[in-house]
Amino acid sequence: RKEVEQDPGPFNVPEGATVAFNCTYSNSASQSFFWYRQDCRKEPKLLMSVYSSGNEDGRFTAQLNRASQYISLLIRDSKLSDSATYLCVVSPNTGFQKLVFGTGTRLLVSP
Amino acid sequence: NAGVTQTPKFRVLKTGQSMTLLCAQDMNHEYMYWYRQDPGMGLRLIHYSVGEGTTAKGEVPDGYNVSRLKKQNFLLGLESAAPSQTSVYFCASSYPDRGSGYTFGSGTRLTVV
């Protein structure tokens, strides 16, 4: 089983739609959680951290369910510029801050 | 505001040739990492460093060597390139704080023929 699993998509949505991505992780002792965004042929960039209480950044909302080992990302009012691959990222509970990356979910927002 | 800079951006090698990828960061980060990204595989950690003069193996270290002689630089070497090393290589750096996330370089696209 992969440490971090995501639906690869692609998710095809129209502009203005709300879309949700899910991610599961296998290490119950994981401590830190993130969503990264990666545009085609570009480097991954940190989109937002994910906190236990849930957190919001503009149109983006991240949720963490430790009991189910599940992370989600909700994008409201999708823009064309949101088209990218979204990587779910987890940091296992080790002394070294190693991040484990999911393979990503691709989002395509169309006019 | 350079962040993490990788050179070269593109390279084509013949099987058996050697090369070094350079990563430089100007954020005074302690930790540095080399990843490779292949279709359907996601990002896989090759080697990492938790400080100047220290390196350690990651998930897929075979065929690669690294050095961190200066805090700001992390070099990835391929001694004898193989077609299986065709990939996109990303360098990243971070603070030791587990919650700080990584800053990535723009990547090196390597093709081994």
CSV table of C-alpha atoms in Angstrom, one decimal:
chain,number,residue,atom,x,y,z
A,1,ARG,CA,0.0,0.0,0.0
A,2,LYS,CA,1.3,3.5,-0.9
A,3,GLU,CA,2.0,5.8,2.1
A,4,VAL,CA,-0.1,8.5,0.5
A,5,GLU,CA,-2.9,7.7,-2.0
A,6,GLN,CA,-4.8,10.1,-4.2
A,7,ASP,CA,-7.3,9.7,-7.1
A,8,PRO,CA,-5.2,10.7,-10.1
A,9,GLY,CA,-8.2,12.2,-11.9
A,10,PRO,CA,-8.4,14.2,-14.1
A,11,PHE,CA,-11.3,16.1,-12.7
A,12,ASN,CA,-12.9,18.2,-15.4
A,13,VAL,CA,-15.0,21.0,-14.1
A,14,PRO,CA,-16.5,24.2,-15.5
A,15,GLU,CA,-15.5,27.6,-14.2
A,16,GLY,CA,-17.3,28.5,-11.1
A,17,ALA,CA,-17.7,24.9,-9.9
A,18,THR,CA,-16.8,23.6,-6.5
A,19,VAL,CA,-14.5,20.6,-6.6
A,20,ALA,CA,-13.1,18.4,-3.8
A,21,PHE,CA,-10.0,16.2,-3.7
A,22,ASN,CA,-9.4,13.4,-1.2
A,23,CYS,CA,-6.3,11.8,0.0
A,24,THR,CA,-5.6,8.9,2.5
A,25,TYR,CA,-2.3,8.2,4.3
A,26,SER,CA,-1.2,5.0,5.9
A,27,ASN,CA,1.0,6.2,8.8
A,28,SER,CA,-1.2,7.0,11.7
A,29,ALA,CA,1.7,8.7,13.5
A,30,SER,CA,2.0,11.4,10.8
A,31,GLN,CA,2.3,14.9,12.1
A,32,SER,CA,2.3,17.4,9.4
A,33,PHE,CA,0.1,17.7,6.3
A,34,PHE,CA,0.2,19.9,3.2
A,35,TRP,CA,-1.3,20.5,-0.2
A,36,TYR,CA,1.1,21.4,-3.0
A,37,ARG,CA,0.2,22.6,-6.4
A,38,GLN,CA,2.2,21.6,-9.5
A,39,ASP,CA,1.7,23.2,-12.9
A,40,CYS,CA,2.6,21.3,-16.0
A,41,ARG,CA,6.4,21.0,-16.3
A,42,LYS,CA,6.9,23.2,-13.2
A,43,GLU,CA,8.1,22.6,-9.7
A,44,PRO,CA,5.6,21.8,-6.8
A,45,LYS,CA,4.7,24.9,-4.8
A,46,LEU,CA,3.2,24.9,-1.3
A,47,LEU,CA,-0.5,25.7,-1.5
A,48,MET,CA,-1.4,25.4,2.1
A,49,SER,CA,-0.7,23.5,5.3
A,50,VAL,CA,-3.5,21.4,6.8
A,51,TYR,CA,-4.4,21.7,10.4
A,52,SER,CA,-6.5,19.4,12.6
A,53,SER,CA,-9.2,22.0,13.1
A,54,GLY,CA,-9.4,22.6,9.3
A,55,ASN,CA,-8.3,25.8,7.7
A,56,GLU,CA,-9.3,28.1,4.9
A,57,ASP,CA,-7.3,30.3,2.5
A,58,GLY,CA,-9.6,32.3,0.2
A,59,ARG,CA,-11.4,29.8,-2.0
A,60,PHE,CA,-9.5,26.9,-0.7
A,61,THR,CA,-10.4,24.8,2.4
A,62,ALA,CA,-8.4,22.0,3.8
A,63,GLN,CA,-9.7,19.4,6.2
A,64,LEU,CA,-7.9,16.7,8.2
A,65,ASN,CA,-9.5,13.6,9.8
A,66,ARG,CA,-6.9,11.9,11.9
A,67,ALA,CA,-9.2,9.0,12.9
A,68,SER,CA,-9.8,8.1,9.3
A,69,GLN,CA,-6.4,9.2,8.1
A,70,TYR,CA,-8.0,11.3,5.5
A,71,ILE,CA,-7.2,14.7,4.1
A,72,SER,CA,-9.3,16.8,1.8
A,73,LEU,CA,-9.0,20.0,-0.3
A,74,LEU,CA,-12.1,21.9,-1.4
A,75,ILE,CA,-11.9,24.6,-4.1
A,76,ARG,CA,-14.8,26.9,-4.5
A,77,ASP,CA,-15.6,29.1,-7.5
A,78,SER,CA,-13.0,27.4,-9.7
A,79,LYS,CA,-10.9,29.6,-12.0
A,80,LEU,CA,-9.2,28.6,-15.2
A,81,SER,CA,-5.9,29.3,-13.4
A,82,ASP,CA,-6.7,26.6,-10.9
A,83,SER,CA,-5.9,24.0,-13.6
A,84,ALA,CA,-3.0,22.1,-12.2
A,85,THR,CA,-2.0,18.9,-10.4
A,86,TYR,CA,-2.6,18.9,-6.6
A,87,LEU,CA,-0.3,16.9,-4.5
A,88,CYS,CA,-1.2,15.6,-1.0
A,89,VAL,CA,1.9,15.6,1.2
A,90,VAL,CA,2.4,14.0,4.6
A,91,SER,CA,5.3,14.2,7.1
A,92,PRO,CA,5.7,10.9,9.1
A,93,ASN,CA,6.5,11.2,12.7
A,94,THR,CA,10.3,10.7,12.6
A,95,GLY,CA,13.1,12.8,13.8
A,96,PHE,CA,13.8,14.0,10.3
A,97,GLN,CA,11.3,16.1,8.4
A,98,LYS,CA,10.9,13.9,5.4
A,99,LEU,CA,7.8,14.7,3.3
A,100,VAL,CA,6.0,11.9,1.5
A,101,PHE,CA,4.2,13.0,-1.7
A,102,GLY,CA,1.2,11.5,-3.3
A,103,THR,CA,1.2,11.1,-7.0
A,104,GLY,CA,-1.3,14.0,-7.4
A,105,THR,CA,-4.8,14.7,-8.7
A,106,ARG,CA,-5.1,16.6,-11.9
A,107,LEU,CA,-7.7,19.3,-12.2
A,108,LEU,CA,-8.8,20.8,-15.5
A,109,VAL,CA,-11.1,23.9,-15.3
A,110,SER,CA,-12.8,24.7,-18.6
A,111,PRO,CA,-14.6,28.0,-19.7
B,1,ASN,CA,14.7,36.7,-4.4
B,2,ALA,CA,16.3,33.6,-6.0
B,3,GLY,CA,15.1,30.8,-3.5
B,4,VAL,CA,16.4,27.5,-4.9
B,5,THR,CA,18.3,27.5,-8.2
B,6,GLN,CA,19.0,24.4,-10.2
B,7,THR,CA,21.5,24.0,-13.0
B,8,PRO,CA,21.3,22.9,-15.7
B,9,LYS,CA,17.7,23.0,-16.7
B,10,PHE,CA,18.0,20.4,-19.5
B,11,ARG,CA,20.6,17.8,-20.4
B,12,VAL,CA,20.9,14.9,-22.7
B,13,LEU,CA,23.5,12.2,-21.8
B,14,LYS,CA,24.7,9.1,-23.4
B,15,THR,CA,24.6,5.9,-21.4
B,16,GLY,CA,27.7,5.6,-19.3
B,17,GLN,CA,28.5,9.4,-19.2
B,18,SER,CA,28.7,11.2,-15.9
B,19,MET,CA,27.3,14.5,-14.8
B,20,THR,CA,26.7,16.7,-11.8
B,21,LEU,CA,23.5,18.6,-11.0
B,22,LEU,CA,23.9,21.7,-8.9
B,23,CYS,CA,21.4,23.1,-6.4
B,24,ALA,CA,21.9,26.4,-4.6
B,25,GLN,CA,19.7,28.0,-2.1
B,26,ASP,CA,19.9,31.5,-0.5
B,27,MET,CA,17.4,31.0,2.3
B,28,ASN,CA,19.8,29.7,4.9
B,29,HIS,CA,17.9,26.4,5.1
B,30,GLU,CA,19.5,23.6,7.0
B,31,TYR,CA,17.9,20.8,5.1
B,32,MET,CA,18.3,20.0,1.4
B,33,TYR,CA,16.8,17.2,-0.7
B,34,TRP,CA,17.1,15.7,-4.2
B,35,TYR,CA,13.9,14.1,-5.7
B,36,ARG,CA,13.1,12.5,-9.0
B,37,GLN,CA,9.7,12.6,-10.5
B,38,ASP,CA,8.5,10.1,-13.0
B,39,PRO,CA,5.0,9.7,-14.6
B,40,GLY,CA,2.7,7.7,-12.3
B,41,MET,CA,5.4,7.5,-9.6
B,42,GLY,CA,5.2,10.8,-7.9
B,43,LEU,CA,8.2,12.4,-6.2
B,44,ARG,CA,10.7,10.0,-4.8
B,45,LEU,CA,13.5,11.0,-2.5
B,46,ILE,CA,17.0,10.2,-3.7
B,47,HIS,CA,19.3,11.7,-1.1
B,48,TYR,CA,19.0,14.3,1.5
B,49,SER,CA,21.2,16.4,3.8
B,50,VAL,CA,20.4,17.8,7.3
B,51,GLY,CA,23.4,20.1,7.4
B,52,GLU,CA,26.7,21.0,5.9
B,53,GLY,CA,29.0,18.0,5.5
B,54,THR,CA,26.2,15.5,6.1
B,55,THR,CA,24.3,13.3,3.6
B,56,ALA,CA,21.9,10.4,3.8
B,57,LYS,CA,20.2,8.0,1.5
B,58,GLY,CA,16.5,8.3,0.6
B,59,GLU,CA,14.1,6.0,-1.1
B,60,VAL,CA,15.9,5.5,-4.4
B,61,PRO,CA,19.7,6.2,-3.9
B,62,ASP,CA,21.2,3.6,-6.2
B,63,GLY,CA,23.3,5.1,-9.1
B,64,TYR,CA,23.5,8.6,-7.4
B,65,ASN,CA,26.0,10.3,-5.1
B,66,VAL,CA,25.7,13.6,-3.3
B,67,SER,CA,27.8,16.1,-1.5
B,68,ARG,CA,27.1,19.1,0.7
B,69,LEU,CA,30.4,20.9,1.2
B,70,LYS,CA,28.7,24.3,1.7
B,71,LYS,CA,25.4,24.9,3.5
B,72,GLN,CA,23.9,26.6,0.5
B,73,ASN,CA,24.9,24.0,-2.1
B,74,PHE,CA,23.8,20.4,-2.7
B,75,LEU,CA,25.3,18.5,-5.6
B,76,LEU,CA,23.8,15.3,-7.2
B,77,GLY,CA,26.2,13.2,-9.2
B,78,LEU,CA,25.5,10.5,-11.7
B,79,GLU,CA,28.7,8.4,-12.2
B,80,SER,CA,27.5,6.3,-15.1
B,81,ALA,CA,24.2,7.3,-16.5
B,82,ALA,CA,21.6,4.7,-17.4
B,83,PRO,CA,18.4,5.1,-19.4
B,84,SER,CA,16.4,4.3,-16.2
B,85,GLN,CA,17.7,7.6,-14.8
B,86,THR,CA,15.8,9.6,-17.4
B,87,SER,CA,13.6,11.8,-15.2
B,88,VAL,CA,12.9,15.2,-13.9
B,89,TYR,CA,15.1,16.0,-10.9
B,90,PHE,CA,14.0,18.5,-8.3
B,91,CYS,CA,16.1,19.9,-5.5
B,92,ALA,CA,14.3,21.3,-2.4
B,93,SER,CA,15.3,22.9,0.8
B,94,SER,CA,13.6,23.5,4.2
B,95,TYR,CA,14.0,24.6,7.8
B,96,PRO,CA,14.2,21.7,10.3
B,97,ASP,CA,10.7,22.6,11.6
B,98,ARG,CA,8.4,19.8,10.5
B,99,GLY,CA,5.6,22.2,9.6
B,100,SER,CA,7.5,24.5,7.3
B,101,GLY,CA,7.2,22.7,4.0
B,102,TYR,CA,9.7,22.7,1.2
B,103,THR,CA,10.8,25.2,-1.4
B,104,PHE,CA,11.6,23.6,-4.7
B,105,GLY,CA,13.9,24.5,-7.5
B,106,SER,CA,12.5,24.6,-11.0
B,107,GLY,CA,13.9,21.2,-12.0
B,108,THR,CA,16.3,19.5,-14.3
B,109,ARG,CA,15.0,17.5,-17.2
B,110,LEU,CA,17.5,14.7,-17.9
B,111,THR,CA,17.4,12.3,-20.8
B,112,VAL,CA,19.8,9.4,-21.0
B,113,VAL,CA,20.0,7.8,-24.4
